[in-house]
mmCIF file of C-alpha atoms in Angstrom:
data_model
loop_
_atom_site.group_PDB
_atom_site.id
_atom_site.type_symbol
_atom_site.label_atom_id
_atom_site.label_comp_id
_atom_site.label_asym_id
_atom_site.label_seq_id
_atom_site.Cartn_x
_atom_site.Cartn_y
_atom_site.Cartn_z
ATOM 1 C CA MET M 1 0.556 -74.914 -79.639
ATOM 2 C CA ILE M 2 -1.200 -76.710 -76.815
ATOM 3 C CA VAL M 3 0.008 -76.124 -73.309
ATOM 4 C CA HIS M 4 -0.632 -78.766 -70.725
ATOM 5 C CA PRO M 5 -2.825 -77.588 -67.851
ATOM 6 C CA LEU M 6 -0.487 -78.775 -65.170
ATOM 7 C CA ARG M 7 2.104 -76.336 -66.326
ATOM 8 C CA TRP M 8 0.049 -73.416 -64.781
ATOM 9 C CA LEU M 9 -0.258 -75.102 -61.380
ATOM 10 C CA PRO M 10 2.930 -73.745 -59.746
ATOM 11 C CA GLY M 11 1.929 -70.143 -60.692
ATOM 12 C CA TYR M 12 -1.494 -70.475 -59.032
ATOM 13 C CA LEU M 13 0.014 -72.003 -55.916
ATOM 14 C CA LEU M 14 2.438 -69.112 -55.630
ATOM 15 C CA SER M 15 -0.408 -66.632 -55.912
ATOM 16 C CA PHE M 16 -2.368 -68.308 -53.105
ATOM 17 C CA VAL M 17 0.643 -68.246 -50.902
ATOM 18 C CA ILE M 18 1.400 -64.535 -51.491
ATOM 19 C CA LEU M 19 -2.234 -63.362 -50.984
ATOM 20 C CA PRO M 20 -2.639 -64.546 -47.372
ATOM 21 C CA ALA M 21 0.696 -63.010 -46.544
ATOM 22 C CA THR M 22 -0.382 -59.691 -47.998
ATOM 23 C CA LEU M 23 -3.739 -59.771 -46.126
ATOM 24 C CA GLY M 24 -2.108 -60.545 -42.808
ATOM 25 C CA ALA M 25 0.039 -57.380 -42.936
ATOM 26 C CA GLY M 26 -3.079 -54.935 -42.530
ATOM 27 C CA PRO M 27 -5.578 -54.430 -39.610
ATOM 28 C CA ASP M 28 -7.956 -57.202 -38.876
ATOM 29 C CA PRO M 29 -11.410 -56.286 -40.273
ATOM 30 C CA ILE M 30 -13.159 -58.270 -37.637
ATOM 31 C CA GLU M 31 -11.310 -56.505 -34.872
ATOM 32 C CA THR M 32 -12.088 -53.093 -36.453
ATOM 33 C CA VAL M 33 -15.749 -53.929 -36.743
ATOM 34 C CA GLY M 34 -15.755 -55.105 -33.155
ATOM 35 C CA LYS M 35 -14.279 -51.881 -31.881
ATOM 36 C CA ALA M 36 -16.781 -49.842 -33.888
ATOM 37 C CA ALA M 37 -19.622 -51.916 -32.467
ATOM 38 C CA THR M 38 -18.326 -51.380 -28.937
ATOM 39 C CA GLU M 39 -18.133 -47.616 -29.437
ATOM 40 C CA TRP M 40 -21.631 -47.563 -30.877
ATOM 41 C CA VAL M 41 -22.941 -49.495 -27.901
ATOM 42 C CA LYS M 42 -21.299 -47.033 -25.511
ATOM 43 C CA THR M 43 -22.645 -44.052 -27.439
ATOM 44 C CA ARG M 44 -26.091 -45.551 -27.503
ATOM 45 C CA ALA M 45 -25.967 -46.256 -23.792
ATOM 46 C CA GLU M 46 -24.879 -42.647 -23.086
ATOM 47 C CA THR M 47 -27.638 -41.360 -25.360
ATOM 48 C CA VAL M 48 -30.234 -43.441 -23.527
ATOM 49 C CA ARG M 49 -28.919 -42.150 -20.179
ATOM 50 C CA LEU M 50 -29.035 -38.534 -21.328
ATOM 51 C CA GLU M 51 -32.541 -38.976 -22.695
ATOM 52 C CA SER M 52 -33.625 -40.490 -19.394
ATOM 53 C CA ASP M 53 -32.025 -37.649 -17.422
ATOM 54 C CA TRP M 54 -33.602 -35.045 -19.724
ATOM 55 C CA ALA M 55 -37.020 -36.639 -19.284
ATOM 56 C CA THR M 56 -36.610 -36.457 -15.510
ATOM 57 C CA GLN M 57 -35.326 -32.874 -15.602
ATOM 58 C CA ARG M 58 -38.054 -31.860 -17.997
ATOM 59 C CA GLU M 59 -40.753 -33.067 -15.646
ATOM 60 C CA LEU M 60 -39.094 -31.162 -12.812
ATOM 61 C CA LEU M 61 -38.777 -27.996 -14.920
ATOM 62 C CA GLU M 62 -42.376 -28.218 -16.078
ATOM 63 C CA SER M 63 -43.580 -28.567 -12.498
ATOM 64 C CA THR M 64 -41.393 -25.620 -11.454
ATOM 65 C CA VAL M 65 -42.728 -23.472 -14.303
ATOM 66 C CA ASN M 66 -46.289 -24.354 -13.367
ATOM 67 C CA ALA M 67 -45.608 -23.452 -9.734
ATOM 68 C CA LEU M 68 -44.062 -20.132 -10.765
ATOM 69 C CA ASN M 69 -47.003 -19.363 -13.040
ATOM 70 C CA GLU M 70 -49.416 -20.043 -10.201
ATOM 71 C CA ARG M 71 -47.403 -17.820 -7.867
ATOM 72 C CA ALA M 72 -47.284 -15.077 -10.489
ATOM 73 C CA GLY M 73 -51.046 -15.302 -10.849
ATOM 74 C CA ARG M 74 -51.531 -14.985 -7.088
ATOM 75 C CA LEU M 75 -49.160 -12.014 -6.964
ATOM 76 C CA GLU M 76 -51.043 -10.325 -9.812
ATOM 77 C CA ASP M 77 -54.290 -10.784 -7.916
ATOM 78 C CA GLN M 78 -52.701 -9.296 -4.787
ATOM 79 C CA ARG M 79 -51.351 -6.369 -6.836
ATOM 80 C CA ASN M 80 -54.753 -5.714 -8.363
ATOM 81 C CA ASN M 81 -56.395 -5.834 -4.947
ATOM 82 C CA LEU M 82 -53.813 -3.441 -3.500
ATOM 83 C CA GLN M 83 -54.223 -1.065 -6.450
ATOM 84 C CA ALA M 84 -57.970 -1.081 -5.954
ATOM 85 C CA LYS M 85 -57.623 -0.490 -2.199
ATOM 86 C CA THR M 86 -55.002 2.257 -2.533
ATOM 87 C CA ALA M 87 -56.520 4.029 -5.547
ATOM 88 C CA LYS M 88 -58.049 6.733 -3.316
ATOM 89 C CA ASP M 89 -54.843 7.128 -1.324
ATOM 90 C CA ARG M 90 -52.783 7.432 -4.498
ATOM 91 C CA SER M 91 -55.196 9.997 -5.871
ATOM 92 C CA GLU M 92 -54.930 12.030 -2.660
ATOM 93 C CA LEU M 93 -51.144 11.684 -2.741
ATOM 94 C CA GLU M 94 -51.012 12.964 -6.319
ATOM 95 C CA ALA M 95 -53.216 15.892 -5.305
ATOM 96 C CA LEU M 96 -50.902 16.659 -2.374
ATOM 97 C CA GLN M 97 -47.870 16.468 -4.652
ATOM 98 C CA ALA M 98 -49.539 18.902 -7.047
ATOM 99 C CA LYS M 99 -50.285 21.245 -4.127
ATOM 100 C CA ASN M 100 -46.695 20.936 -2.947
ATOM 101 C CA ARG M 101 -45.414 21.837 -6.406
ATOM 102 C CA ALA M 102 -47.775 24.798 -6.551
ATOM 103 C CA ALA M 103 -46.706 25.857 -3.059
ATOM 104 C CA ALA M 104 -43.033 25.551 -4.027
ATOM 105 C CA ASP M 105 -43.650 27.688 -7.108
ATOM 106 C CA GLY M 106 -45.541 30.172 -4.963
ATOM 107 C CA LEU M 107 -42.727 30.311 -2.417
ATOM 108 C CA GLN M 108 -40.246 30.888 -5.195
ATOM 109 C CA ALA M 109 -42.366 33.737 -6.534
ATOM 110 C CA VAL M 110 -42.756 35.175 -3.021
ATOM 111 C CA GLY M 111 -38.995 34.935 -2.526
ATOM 112 C CA ALA M 112 -38.360 36.816 -5.757
ATOM 113 C CA ARG M 113 -40.947 39.433 -4.790
ATOM 114 C CA LEU M 114 -39.460 39.834 -1.311
ATOM 115 C CA LYS M 115 -36.004 40.237 -2.783
ATOM 116 C CA ALA M 116 -37.306 42.963 -5.109
ATOM 117 C CA VAL M 117 -39.048 44.701 -2.174
ATOM 118 C CA GLY M 118 -35.848 44.481 -0.130
ATOM 119 C CA GLU M 119 -33.853 46.052 -2.945
ATOM 120 C CA SER M 120 -36.437 48.840 -3.206
ATOM 121 C CA LEU M 121 -36.215 49.447 0.556
ATOM 122 C CA ILE M 122 -32.424 49.641 0.349
ATOM 123 C CA GLN M 123 -32.704 52.187 -2.463
ATOM 124 C CA LEU M 124 -35.260 54.116 -0.397
ATOM 125 C CA ARG M 125 -33.048 54.334 2.698
ATOM 126 C CA PRO M 126 -31.177 57.555 1.755
ATOM 127 C CA SER M 127 -34.549 59.312 1.523
ATOM 128 C CA LEU M 128 -35.596 58.342 5.059
ATOM 129 C CA PRO M 129 -35.271 60.794 7.946
ATOM 130 C CA PRO M 130 -31.738 60.404 9.376
ATOM 131 C CA ARG M 131 -33.061 59.367 12.801
ATOM 132 C CA LEU M 132 -35.110 56.533 11.308
ATOM 133 C CA SER M 133 -32.320 55.471 8.939
ATOM 134 C CA ALA M 134 -29.884 55.163 11.863
ATOM 135 C CA ALA M 135 -32.427 53.193 13.908
ATOM 136 C CA LEU M 136 -32.784 50.692 11.040
ATOM 137 C CA GLU M 137 -29.037 50.150 10.588
ATOM 138 C CA MET M 138 -29.010 46.494 11.688
ATOM 139 C CA PRO M 139 -32.128 45.386 9.725
ATOM 140 C CA TYR M 140 -30.819 47.136 6.619
ATOM 141 C CA ARG M 141 -27.378 45.589 6.981
ATOM 142 C CA SER M 142 -28.899 42.110 7.316
ATOM 143 C CA LEU M 143 -31.339 42.732 4.472
ATOM 144 C CA ALA M 144 -28.437 43.457 2.127
ATOM 145 C CA GLY M 145 -27.112 39.891 2.615
ATOM 146 C CA SER M 146 -27.447 37.567 -0.371
ATOM 147 C CA GLU M 147 -27.762 34.283 1.570
ATOM 148 C CA LEU M 148 -30.947 35.060 3.471
ATOM 149 C CA GLY M 149 -33.657 32.439 3.807
ATOM 150 C CA LEU M 150 -37.231 33.220 2.865
ATOM 151 C CA ALA M 151 -38.460 33.465 6.469
ATOM 152 C CA GLU M 152 -35.564 35.676 7.570
ATOM 153 C CA ARG M 153 -35.930 37.948 4.555
ATOM 154 C CA MET M 154 -39.663 38.250 5.253
ATOM 155 C CA GLN M 155 -39.008 39.117 8.902
ATOM 156 C CA LEU M 156 -36.432 41.786 8.060
ATOM 157 C CA THR M 157 -38.632 43.291 5.339
ATOM 158 C CA MET M 158 -41.601 43.503 7.694
ATOM 159 C CA THR M 159 -39.394 45.027 10.400
ATOM 160 C CA VAL M 160 -38.320 47.844 8.083
ATOM 161 C CA LEU M 161 -41.844 48.416 6.748
ATOM 162 C CA ASN M 162 -43.427 48.404 10.216
ATOM 163 C CA ARG M 163 -40.846 50.815 11.636
ATOM 164 C CA CYS M 164 -41.363 53.149 8.676
ATOM 165 C CA ALA M 165 -45.149 52.970 9.066
ATOM 166 C CA GLN M 166 -44.888 53.611 12.807
ATOM 167 C CA PHE M 167 -42.523 56.553 12.292
ATOM 168 C CA ASN M 168 -44.857 58.019 9.666
ATOM 169 C CA ARG M 169 -47.834 58.045 12.080
ATOM 170 C CA ILE M 170 -46.243 60.148 14.815
ATOM 171 C CA ILE M 171 -44.240 63.313 15.435
ATOM 172 C CA THR M 172 -40.735 62.503 16.593
ATOM 173 C CA GLY M 173 -38.396 64.942 18.308
ATOM 174 C CA GLY M 174 -35.157 65.072 20.277
ATOM 175 C CA GLU M 175 -31.481 65.754 19.843
ATOM 176 C CA GLU M 176 -29.559 64.273 16.927
ATOM 177 C CA VAL M 177 -26.038 64.478 15.529
ATOM 178 C CA LEU M 178 -26.262 65.638 11.904
ATOM 179 C CA THR M 179 -23.899 66.658 9.151
ATOM 180 C CA ILE M 180 -25.367 69.707 7.438
ATOM 181 C CA ASP M 181 -23.587 71.454 4.580
ATOM 182 C CA GLY M 182 -21.811 74.625 5.675
ATOM 183 C CA GLU M 183 -21.862 73.765 9.395
ATOM 184 C CA GLY M 184 -18.321 72.411 9.732
ATOM 185 C CA GLY M 185 -18.995 68.686 10.055
ATOM 186 C CA ALA M 186 -21.154 66.631 12.418
ATOM 187 C CA LYS M 187 -22.690 68.411 15.393
ATOM 188 C CA SER M 188 -25.692 68.112 17.673
ATOM 189 C CA PHE M 189 -29.028 69.687 16.674
ATOM 190 C CA GLU M 190 -32.533 69.735 18.075
ATOM 191 C CA VAL M 191 -34.812 68.023 15.569
ATOM 192 C CA ILE M 192 -38.486 67.342 15.054
ATOM 193 C CA TYR M 193 -39.983 65.170 12.294
ATOM 194 C CA TRP M 194 -43.505 65.085 10.827
ATOM 195 C CA GLY M 195 -43.555 61.431 9.892
ATOM 196 C CA LEU M 196 -41.588 60.597 6.766
ATOM 197 C CA SER M 197 -42.568 63.764 4.920
ATOM 198 C CA HIS M 198 -40.417 66.466 6.480
ATOM 199 C CA GLY M 199 -38.656 67.722 9.584
ATOM 200 C CA TYR M 200 -36.869 70.680 11.164
ATOM 201 C CA ALA M 201 -33.435 71.061 12.722
ATOM 202 C CA LEU M 202 -32.485 73.852 15.124
ATOM 203 C CA ASP M 203 -29.131 75.205 16.221
ATOM 204 C CA ARG M 204 -30.370 77.200 19.205
ATOM 205 C CA ALA M 205 -26.958 78.662 20.044
ATOM 206 C CA ASP M 206 -26.429 80.138 16.563
ATOM 207 C CA GLY M 207 -30.109 80.901 15.987
ATOM 208 C CA LYS M 208 -30.314 78.855 12.776
ATOM 209 C CA ALA M 209 -33.004 76.496 11.475
ATOM 210 C CA TRP M 210 -33.233 74.058 8.589
ATOM 211 C CA PHE M 211 -36.039 72.331 6.759
ATOM 212 C CA GLY M 212 -35.484 68.661 5.953
ATOM 213 C CA SER M 213 -37.253 66.550 3.321
ATOM 214 C CA PRO M 214 -36.562 63.640 0.940
ATOM 215 C CA GLY M 215 -35.096 64.713 -2.387
ATOM 216 C CA PRO M 216 -33.866 63.074 -5.603
ATOM 217 C CA GLN M 217 -30.482 62.321 -3.981
ATOM 218 C CA GLY M 218 -31.879 61.383 -0.561
ATOM 219 C CA TRP M 219 -32.766 63.340 2.556
ATOM 220 C CA ARG M 220 -31.505 66.911 2.487
ATOM 221 C CA TRP M 221 -31.461 69.899 4.838
ATOM 222 C CA GLU M 222 -32.154 73.389 3.515
ATOM 223 C CA ALA M 223 -31.520 76.538 5.486
ATOM 224 C CA CYS M 224 -34.604 78.477 6.644
ATOM 225 C CA PRO M 225 -33.519 82.041 7.370
ATOM 226 C CA ASN M 226 -35.519 83.850 10.072
ATOM 227 C CA ALA M 227 -37.340 80.621 11.077
ATOM 228 C CA ALA M 228 -35.319 79.710 14.194
ATOM 229 C CA ARG M 229 -37.869 81.276 16.573
ATOM 230 C CA GLN M 230 -40.810 79.415 15.036
ATOM 231 C CA VAL M 231 -38.958 76.080 15.011
ATOM 232 C CA ALA M 232 -37.876 76.595 18.623
ATOM 233 C CA GLU M 233 -41.491 77.298 19.595
ATOM 234 C CA LEU M 234 -42.633 74.181 17.699
ATOM 235 C CA ILE M 235 -40.091 72.045 19.546
ATOM 236 C CA ALA M 236 -41.109 73.558 22.886
ATOM 237 C CA ILE M 237 -44.789 72.683 22.236
ATOM 238 C CA HIS M 238 -43.800 69.111 21.341
ATOM 239 C CA ASN M 239 -41.817 68.813 24.582
ATOM 240 C CA ASP M 240 -44.798 70.168 26.607
ATOM 241 C CA LYS M 241 -42.835 73.239 27.677
ATOM 242 C CA THR M 242 -45.473 75.677 26.456
ATOM 243 C CA GLU M 243 -49.156 75.761 25.647
ATOM 244 C CA PRO M 244 -50.190 74.361 22.248
ATOM 245 C CA VAL M 245 -50.731 77.039 19.625
ATOM 246 C CA PHE M 246 -50.591 77.202 15.842
ATOM 247 C CA VAL M 247 -47.072 77.976 14.629
ATOM 248 C CA ALA M 248 -46.330 79.031 11.027
ATOM 249 C CA VAL M 249 -43.157 77.331 9.780
ATOM 250 C CA PRO M 250 -41.721 76.833 6.261
ATOM 251 C CA ALA M 251 -42.825 73.717 4.356
ATOM 252 C CA LYS M 252 -42.882 72.380 0.799
ATOM 253 C CA LEU M 253 -45.705 70.927 -1.216
ATOM 254 C CA GLY M 254 -44.225 69.335 -4.282
ATOM 255 C CA HIS M 255 -42.071 71.999 -5.910
ATOM 256 C CA LEU M 256 -43.777 74.929 -4.116
ATOM 257 C CA SER M 257 -42.382 76.487 -0.949
ATOM 258 C CA VAL M 258 -45.064 77.720 1.482
ATOM 259 C CA GLU M 259 -45.541 78.408 5.142
ATOM 260 C CA THR M 260 -47.727 75.979 7.025
ATOM 261 C CA SER M 261 -49.019 75.984 10.551
ATOM 262 C CA HIS M 262 -48.249 73.208 12.990
ATOM 263 C CA GLN M 263 -49.641 72.747 16.438
#
């Protein structure tokens, strides 16, 4: 069957009419492309501006870095010059610091030694003659303190040692209040000491004499029967009340008891 061409014409016309209507309902491609082009132009312009700013800032940063490098170089030269000039001073300072450390260590050792000597002197005190021990009451009391400085401890130690050395070089006599076993408490006696080694006590009224010396438990007095006359004569010679003569009085050498003569 043959169909006449004109019979298709109304269908084609209808299609052409519907197509433009359908296209007109969406966004306009030209407008979309225009907006995209505008955005691209703006982006490109901003990119060019940023690149220009970065180029300017880069030049400034490079010049700043160069200036800082030059300054750092000058400062290094100054440091090297100062190190060279002060090398001797620094060496002397290090030597002084080493001496100071050695001196500090030495002072610490001296302090420890002084403390040990002070403790030994305190332990020795009971063995001293009672007259000397009483005379050293204040130095001994201070020496027993735990918060003493090095200089103060040294001074107190030397005070005790010097007084002991002085007492040991001379004969000391006089009256002294003593507590002797068997004599009913403290009372006054005439005493005479031969340095730190020994001494004699006399009760003239009762006609009694005692020999004193350091023992294991400290200074002790031992009765000397029939020696009161000799001790009284010895004390009289010391006080220039009679002519000097040799007087035989009891004494001890180590563990042996003997009679020795004093003038």
